[in-house]
């Protein structure tokens, strides 16, 4: 693709992966200040929607990222083969924007779910497990590429075997990923229905420095500062 912006400056293709994370900087505050208050009016929940619902929305949006990638790749391949033209690299920016939007729901929703629904002392461990699941997914993606090449090489040269995007069928591979993403979404919907939220599990509340030392009528905690006040009154 054409990576040139000016005569002397070219966009490094690997830098496009930073688009989702730059998008998170702007979208996450909008989610908390705009979406959550609106959703709270309909659901009555402080967070607007539950963490599992947030993850489900992210998984559904991720499917459109693969659809966008497939359509752009098909357009790029046809232009290169039939018209000998190269598309601008900005054509693939929308798929990264959609992926960033899905990350806002999925990644943040997972962290919120593990933090709120885990027992005391397990929040950090389960949050780390979230990122371990990403590494496991990256490993499975390598196996998926090998599996697709093995299957498609029986009828043709393989979709990803020539290391030449104009000869390979990367667009078809993206469509496979889109279908798998959709299957993953429906599988998540089925499995998430089996989970019941535990209202007794919540992050450890932090005491207010102004009320420290007073007895909490809800948690029945004793505040030593009240005892200090009594000591000052008694002779």
PDB file of N, CA, C and O in Angstrom, residues 41-93:
ATOM      1  N   UNK A  41     -30.204   5.260  33.003  1.00  0.00           N
ATOM      2  CA  UNK A  41     -31.618   5.626  33.051  1.00  0.00           C
ATOM      3  C   UNK A  41     -32.515   4.459  32.640  1.00  0.00           C
ATOM      4  O   UNK A  41     -33.664   4.362  33.090  1.00  0.00           O
ATOM      5  N   UNK A  42     -32.012   3.573  31.778  1.00  0.00           N
ATOM      6  CA  UNK A  42     -32.822   2.455  31.292  1.00  0.00           C
ATOM      7  C   UNK A  42     -32.624   1.195  32.136  1.00  0.00           C
ATOM      8  O   UNK A  42     -33.571   0.424  32.321  1.00  0.00           O
ATOM      9  N   UNK A  43     -31.404   0.979  32.623  1.00  0.00           N
ATOM     10  CA  UNK A  43     -31.113  -0.259  33.340  1.00  0.00           C
ATOM     11  C   UNK A  43     -31.182  -0.105  34.850  1.00  0.00           C
ATOM     12  O   UNK A  43     -31.391  -1.086  35.563  1.00  0.00           O
ATOM     13  N   UNK A  44     -30.973   1.120  35.346  1.00  0.00           N
ATOM     14  CA  UNK A  44     -30.961   1.329  36.782  1.00  0.00           C
ATOM     15  C   UNK A  44     -29.683   0.893  37.457  1.00  0.00           C
ATOM     16  O   UNK A  44     -29.596   0.902  38.693  1.00  0.00           O
ATOM     17  N   UNK A  45     -28.678   0.537  36.709  1.00  0.00           N
ATOM     18  CA  UNK A  45     -27.393   0.110  37.262  1.00  0.00           C
ATOM     19  C   UNK A  45     -26.430   1.284  37.287  1.00  0.00           C
ATOM     20  O   UNK A  45     -26.457   2.129  36.403  1.00  0.00           O
ATOM     21  N   UNK A  46     -25.573   1.303  38.301  1.00  0.00           N
ATOM     22  CA  UNK A  46     -24.597   2.387  38.408  1.00  0.00           C
ATOM     23  C   UNK A  46     -23.616   2.380  37.246  1.00  0.00           C
ATOM     24  O   UNK A  46     -23.164   3.433  36.789  1.00  0.00           O
ATOM     25  N   UNK A  47     -23.269   1.184  36.762  1.00  0.00           N
ATOM     26  CA  UNK A  47     -22.316   1.072  35.659  1.00  0.00           C
ATOM     27  C   UNK A  47     -22.984   1.117  34.289  1.00  0.00           C
ATOM     28  O   UNK A  47     -22.293   0.941  33.283  1.00  0.00           O
ATOM     29  N   UNK A  48     -24.268   1.335  34.240  1.00  0.00           N
ATOM     30  CA  UNK A  48     -24.974   1.358  32.958  1.00  0.00           C
ATOM     31  C   UNK A  48     -25.361  -0.024  32.490  1.00  0.00           C
ATOM     32  O   UNK A  48     -26.537  -0.379  32.435  1.00  0.00           O
ATOM     33  N   UNK A  49     -24.372  -0.824  32.160  1.00  0.00           N
ATOM     34  CA  UNK A  49     -24.570  -2.217  31.780  1.00  0.00           C
ATOM     35  C   UNK A  49     -23.632  -3.074  32.612  1.00  0.00           C
ATOM     36  O   UNK A  49     -22.649  -2.582  33.171  1.00  0.00           O
ATOM     37  N   UNK A  50     -23.921  -4.358  32.682  1.00  0.00           N
ATOM     38  CA  UNK A  50     -23.087  -5.250  33.477  1.00  0.00           C
ATOM     39  C   UNK A  50     -21.766  -5.509  32.756  1.00  0.00           C
ATOM     40  O   UNK A  50     -21.666  -5.323  31.533  1.00  0.00           O
ATOM     41  N   UNK A  51     -20.735  -5.940  33.484  1.00  0.00           N
ATOM     42  CA  UNK A  51     -19.458  -6.257  32.817  1.00  0.00           C
ATOM     43  C   UNK A  51     -19.584  -7.324  31.741  1.00  0.00           C
ATOM     44  O   UNK A  51     -18.934  -7.238  30.692  1.00  0.00           O
ATOM     45  N   UNK A  52     -20.420  -8.334  31.962  1.00  0.00           N
ATOM     46  CA  UNK A  52     -20.589  -9.376  30.950  1.00  0.00           C
ATOM     47  C   UNK A  52     -21.277  -8.832  29.706  1.00  0.00           C
ATOM     48  O   UNK A  52     -20.949  -9.239  28.579  1.00  0.00           O
ATOM     49  N   UNK A  53     -22.225  -7.940  29.879  1.00  0.00           N
ATOM     50  CA  UNK A  53     -22.848  -7.304  28.720  1.00  0.00           C
ATOM     51  C   UNK A  53     -21.845  -6.445  27.962  1.00  0.00           C
ATOM     52  O   UNK A  53     -21.860  -6.404  26.727  1.00  0.00           O
ATOM     53  N   UNK A  54     -20.974  -5.798  28.692  1.00  0.00           N
ATOM     54  CA  UNK A  54     -19.943  -4.972  28.059  1.00  0.00           C
ATOM     55  C   UNK A  54     -18.996  -5.823  27.232  1.00  0.00           C
ATOM     56  O   UNK A  54     -18.631  -5.458  26.110  1.00  0.00           O
ATOM     57  N   UNK A  55     -18.610  -6.975  27.751  1.00  0.00           N
ATOM     58  CA  UNK A  55     -17.747  -7.884  26.994  1.00  0.00           C
ATOM     59  C   UNK A  55     -18.464  -8.388  25.745  1.00  0.00           C
ATOM     60  O   UNK A  55     -17.872  -8.488  24.661  1.00  0.00           O
ATOM     61  N   UNK A  56     -19.744  -8.710  25.876  1.00  0.00           N
ATOM     62  CA  UNK A  56     -20.503  -9.192  24.729  1.00  0.00           C
ATOM     63  C   UNK A  56     -20.595  -8.170  23.611  1.00  0.00           C
ATOM     64  O   UNK A  56     -20.469  -8.519  22.424  1.00  0.00           O
ATOM     65  N   UNK A  57     -20.791  -6.904  23.965  1.00  0.00           N
ATOM     66  CA  UNK A  57     -20.823  -5.846  22.946  1.00  0.00           C
ATOM     67  C   UNK A  57     -19.481  -5.761  22.236  1.00  0.00           C
ATOM     68  O   UNK A  57     -19.411  -5.619  21.010  1.00  0.00           O
ATOM     69  N   UNK A  58     -18.392  -5.870  22.994  1.00  0.00           N
ATOM     70  CA  UNK A  58     -17.067  -5.809  22.382  1.00  0.00           C
ATOM     71  C   UNK A  58     -16.808  -6.958  21.427  1.00  0.00           C
ATOM     72  O   UNK A  58     -16.227  -6.762  20.358  1.00  0.00           O
ATOM     73  N   UNK A  59     -17.246  -8.152  21.783  1.00  0.00           N
ATOM     74  CA  UNK A  59     -17.067  -9.299  20.899  1.00  0.00           C
ATOM     75  C   UNK A  59     -17.870  -9.150  19.617  1.00  0.00           C
ATOM     76  O   UNK A  59     -17.421  -9.554  18.531  1.00  0.00           O
ATOM     77  N   UNK A  60     -19.059  -8.574  19.732  1.00  0.00           N
ATOM     78  CA  UNK A  60     -19.882  -8.370  18.540  1.00  0.00           C
ATOM     79  C   UNK A  60     -19.269  -7.312  17.626  1.00  0.00           C
ATOM     80  O   UNK A  60     -19.233  -7.476  16.404  1.00  0.00           O
ATOM     81  N   UNK A  61     -18.763  -6.232  18.199  1.00  0.00           N
ATOM     82  CA  UNK A  61     -18.144  -5.172  17.397  1.00  0.00           C
ATOM     83  C   UNK A  61     -16.876  -5.668  16.718  1.00  0.00           C
ATOM     84  O   UNK A  61     -16.559  -5.256  15.596  1.00  0.00           O
ATOM     85  N   UNK A  62     -16.148  -6.569  17.364  1.00  0.00           N
ATOM     86  CA  UNK A  62     -14.906  -7.093  16.784  1.00  0.00           C
ATOM     87  C   UNK A  62     -15.158  -7.813  15.465  1.00  0.00           C
ATOM     88  O   UNK A  62     -14.270  -7.854  14.597  1.00  0.00           O
ATOM     89  N   UNK A  63     -16.349  -8.360  15.293  1.00  0.00           N
ATOM     90  CA  UNK A  63     -16.676  -9.030  14.027  1.00  0.00           C
ATOM     91  C   UNK A  63     -16.622  -8.057  12.861  1.00  0.00           C
ATOM     92  O   UNK A  63     -16.135  -8.394  11.772  1.00  0.00           O
ATOM     93  N   UNK A  64     -17.082  -6.839  13.069  1.00  0.00           N
ATOM     94  CA  UNK A  64     -17.089  -5.850  12.001  1.00  0.00           C
ATOM     95  C   UNK A  64     -15.672  -5.387  11.648  1.00  0.00           C
ATOM     96  O   UNK A  64     -15.439  -4.916  10.539  1.00  0.00           O
ATOM     97  N   UNK A  65     -14.754  -5.515  12.576  1.00  0.00           N
ATOM     98  CA  UNK A  65     -13.364  -5.198  12.262  1.00  0.00           C
ATOM     99  C   UNK A  65     -12.821  -6.148  11.211  1.00  0.00           C
ATOM    100  O   UNK A  65     -12.135  -5.739  10.266  1.00  0.00           O
ATOM    101  N   UNK A  66     -13.152  -7.431  11.341  1.00  0.00           N
ATOM    102  CA  UNK A  66     -12.706  -8.413  10.356  1.00  0.00           C
ATOM    103  C   UNK A  66     -13.442  -8.244   9.025  1.00  0.00           C
ATOM    104  O   UNK A  66     -12.861  -8.453   7.950  1.00  0.00           O
ATOM    105  N   UNK A  67     -14.709  -7.859   9.081  1.00  0.00           N
ATOM    106  CA  UNK A  67     -15.452  -7.601   7.842  1.00  0.00           C
ATOM    107  C   UNK A  67     -14.838  -6.427   7.097  1.00  0.00           C
ATOM    108  O   UNK A  67     -14.656  -6.471   5.863  1.00  0.00           O
ATOM    109  N   UNK A  68     -14.497  -5.366   7.816  1.00  0.00           N
ATOM    110  CA  UNK A  68     -13.849  -4.216   7.193  1.00  0.00           C
ATOM    111  C   UNK A  68     -12.506  -4.601   6.588  1.00  0.00           C
ATOM    112  O   UNK A  68     -12.162  -4.176   5.473  1.00  0.00           O
ATOM    113  N   UNK A  69     -11.739  -5.419   7.305  1.00  0.00           N
ATOM    114  CA  UNK A  69     -10.441  -5.853   6.789  1.00  0.00           C
ATOM    115  C   UNK A  69     -10.590  -6.671   5.509  1.00  0.00           C
ATOM    116  O   UNK A  69      -9.806  -6.514   4.561  1.00  0.00           O
ATOM    117  N   UNK A  70     -11.600  -7.544   5.460  1.00  0.00           N
ATOM    118  CA  UNK A  70     -11.816  -8.369   4.270  1.00  0.00           C
ATOM    119  C   UNK A  70     -12.209  -7.520   3.062  1.00  0.00           C
ATOM    120  O   UNK A  70     -11.728  -7.739   1.942  1.00  0.00           O
ATOM    121  N   UNK A  71     -13.082  -6.558   3.267  1.00  0.00           N
ATOM    122  CA  UNK A  71     -13.533  -5.716   2.154  1.00  0.00           C
ATOM    123  C   UNK A  71     -12.411  -4.831   1.619  1.00  0.00           C
ATOM    124  O   UNK A  71     -12.250  -4.681   0.406  1.00  0.00           O
ATOM    125  N   UNK A  72     -11.612  -4.276   2.517  1.00  0.00           N
ATOM    126  CA  UNK A  72     -10.508  -3.426   2.080  1.00  0.00           C
ATOM    127  C   UNK A  72      -9.446  -4.240   1.358  1.00  0.00           C
ATOM    128  O   UNK A  72      -8.892  -3.804   0.341  1.00  0.00           O
ATOM    129  N   UNK A  73      -9.166  -5.438   1.856  1.00  0.00           N
ATOM    130  CA  UNK A  73      -8.156  -6.270   1.213  1.00  0.00           C
ATOM    131  C   UNK A  73      -8.594  -6.708  -0.187  1.00  0.00           C
ATOM    132  O   UNK A  73      -7.791  -6.759  -1.118  1.00  0.00           O
ATOM    133  N   UNK A  74      -9.876  -7.008  -0.337  1.00  0.00           N
ATOM    134  CA  UNK A  74     -10.369  -7.362  -1.666  1.00  0.00           C
ATOM    135  C   UNK A  74     -10.240  -6.192  -2.627  1.00  0.00           C
ATOM    136  O   UNK A  74      -9.849  -6.363  -3.799  1.00  0.00           O
ATOM    137  N   UNK A  75     -10.559  -4.991  -2.160  1.00  0.00           N
ATOM    138  CA  UNK A  75     -10.434  -3.795  -2.987  1.00  0.00           C
ATOM    139  C   UNK A  75      -8.970  -3.543  -3.346  1.00  0.00           C
ATOM    140  O   UNK A  75      -8.652  -3.219  -4.491  1.00  0.00           O
ATOM    141  N   UNK A  76      -8.086  -3.712  -2.370  1.00  0.00           N
ATOM    142  CA  UNK A  76      -6.660  -3.487  -2.624  1.00  0.00           C
ATOM    143  C   UNK A  76      -6.124  -4.486  -3.644  1.00  0.00           C
ATOM    144  O   UNK A  76      -5.365  -4.131  -4.556  1.00  0.00           O
ATOM    145  N   UNK A  77      -6.530  -5.742  -3.521  1.00  0.00           N
ATOM    146  CA  UNK A  77      -6.043  -6.791  -4.416  1.00  0.00           C
ATOM    147  C   UNK A  77      -6.546  -6.578  -5.838  1.00  0.00           C
ATOM    148  O   UNK A  77      -5.793  -6.766  -6.807  1.00  0.00           O
ATOM    149  N   UNK A  78      -7.806  -6.212  -5.987  1.00  0.00           N
ATOM    150  CA  UNK A  78      -8.345  -5.972  -7.326  1.00  0.00           C
ATOM    151  C   UNK A  78      -7.672  -4.776  -7.996  1.00  0.00           C
ATOM    152  O   UNK A  78      -7.385  -4.821  -9.202  1.00  0.00           O
ATOM    153  N   UNK A  79      -7.409  -3.730  -7.235  1.00  0.00           N
ATOM    154  CA  UNK A  79      -6.726  -2.571  -7.807  1.00  0.00           C
ATOM    155  C   UNK A  79      -5.306  -2.922  -8.237  1.00  0.00           C
ATOM    156  O   UNK A  79      -4.826  -2.457  -9.276  1.00  0.00           O
ATOM    157  N   UNK A  80      -4.639  -3.751  -7.455  1.00  0.00           N
ATOM    158  CA  UNK A  80      -3.266  -4.107  -7.769  1.00  0.00           C
ATOM    159  C   UNK A  80      -3.185  -5.032  -8.978  1.00  0.00           C
ATOM    160  O   UNK A  80      -2.284  -4.902  -9.817  1.00  0.00           O
ATOM    161  N   UNK A  81      -4.108  -5.964  -9.114  1.00  0.00           N
ATOM    162  CA  UNK A  81      -4.054  -6.944 -10.202  1.00  0.00           C
ATOM    163  C   UNK A  81      -4.600  -6.399 -11.518  1.00  0.00           C
ATOM    164  O   UNK A  81      -4.037  -6.667 -12.588  1.00  0.00           O
ATOM    165  N   UNK A  82      -5.693  -5.653 -11.456  1.00  0.00           N
ATOM    166  CA  UNK A  82      -6.373  -5.240 -12.680  1.00  0.00           C
ATOM    167  C   UNK A  82      -6.023  -3.821 -13.134  1.00  0.00           C
ATOM    168  O   UNK A  82      -6.116  -3.518 -14.328  1.00  0.00           O
ATOM    169  N   UNK A  83      -5.643  -2.978 -12.193  1.00  0.00           N
ATOM    170  CA  UNK A  83      -5.362  -1.590 -12.553  1.00  0.00           C
ATOM    171  C   UNK A  83      -3.935  -1.157 -12.212  1.00  0.00           C
ATOM    172  O   UNK A  83      -3.560  -0.028 -12.504  1.00  0.00           O
ATOM    173  N   UNK A  84      -3.189  -2.048 -11.583  1.00  0.00           N
ATOM    174  CA  UNK A  84      -1.809  -1.753 -11.200  1.00  0.00           C
ATOM    175  C   UNK A  84      -1.729  -0.486 -10.348  1.00  0.00           C
ATOM    176  O   UNK A  84      -0.865   0.363 -10.539  1.00  0.00           O
ATOM    177  N   UNK A  85      -2.639  -0.377  -9.415  1.00  0.00           N
ATOM    178  CA  UNK A  85      -2.688   0.763  -8.517  1.00  0.00           C
ATOM    179  C   UNK A  85      -2.487   0.295  -7.078  1.00  0.00           C
ATOM    180  O   UNK A  85      -2.762  -0.863  -6.738  1.00  0.00           O
ATOM    181  N   UNK A  86      -2.011   1.199  -6.254  1.00  0.00           N
ATOM    182  CA  UNK A  86      -1.838   0.907  -4.835  1.00  0.00           C
ATOM    183  C   UNK A  86      -2.722   1.843  -4.021  1.00  0.00           C
ATOM    184  O   UNK A  86      -2.735   3.054  -4.245  1.00  0.00           O
ATOM    185  N   UNK A  87      -3.449   1.264  -3.095  1.00  0.00           N
ATOM    186  CA  UNK A  87      -4.314   2.066  -2.232  1.00  0.00           C
ATOM    187  C   UNK A  87      -3.498   2.749  -1.145  1.00  0.00           C
ATOM    188  O   UNK A  87      -2.412   2.298  -0.773  1.00  0.00           O
ATOM    189  N   UNK A  88      -4.056   3.815  -0.624  1.00  0.00           N
ATOM    190  CA  UNK A  88      -3.425   4.497   0.501  1.00  0.00           C
ATOM    191  C   UNK A  88      -3.530   3.636   1.746  1.00  0.00           C
ATOM    192  O   UNK A  88      -4.499   2.878   1.942  1.00  0.00           O
ATOM    193  N   UNK A  89      -2.543   3.751   2.597  1.00  0.00           N
ATOM    194  CA  UNK A  89      -2.525   2.943   3.810  1.00  0.00           C
ATOM    195  C   UNK A  89      -3.645   3.344   4.766  1.00  0.00           C
ATOM    196  O   UNK A  89      -4.018   2.577   5.659  1.00  0.00           O
ATOM    197  N   UNK A  90      -4.208   4.517   4.569  1.00  0.00           N
ATOM    198  CA  UNK A  90      -5.289   4.968   5.440  1.00  0.00           C
ATOM    199  C   UNK A  90      -6.576   4.175   5.217  1.00  0.00           C
ATOM    200  O   UNK A  90      -7.517   4.301   6.011  1.00  0.00           O
ATOM    201  N   UNK A  91      -6.633   3.377   4.154  1.00  0.00           N
ATOM    202  CA  UNK A  91      -7.806   2.547   3.924  1.00  0.00           C
ATOM    203  C   UNK A  91      -7.983   1.489   5.013  1.00  0.00           C
ATOM    204  O   UNK A  91      -9.106   1.024   5.258  1.00  0.00           O
ATOM    205  N   UNK A  92      -6.883   1.087   5.633  1.00  0.00           N
ATOM    206  CA  UNK A  92      -7.008   0.057   6.664  1.00  0.00           C
ATOM    207  C   UNK A  92      -7.151   0.665   8.059  1.00  0.00           C
ATOM    208  O   UNK A  92      -7.237  -0.071   9.047  1.00  0.00           O
ATOM    209  N   UNK A  93      -7.184   1.992   8.140  1.00  0.00           N
ATOM    210  CA  UNK A  93      -7.385   2.632   9.438  1.00  0.00           C
ATOM    211  C   UNK A  93      -8.750   2.307  10.050  1.00  0.00           C
ATOM    212  O   UNK A  93      -8.843   2.124  11.275  1.00  0.00           O
TER     213      UNK A  93
END
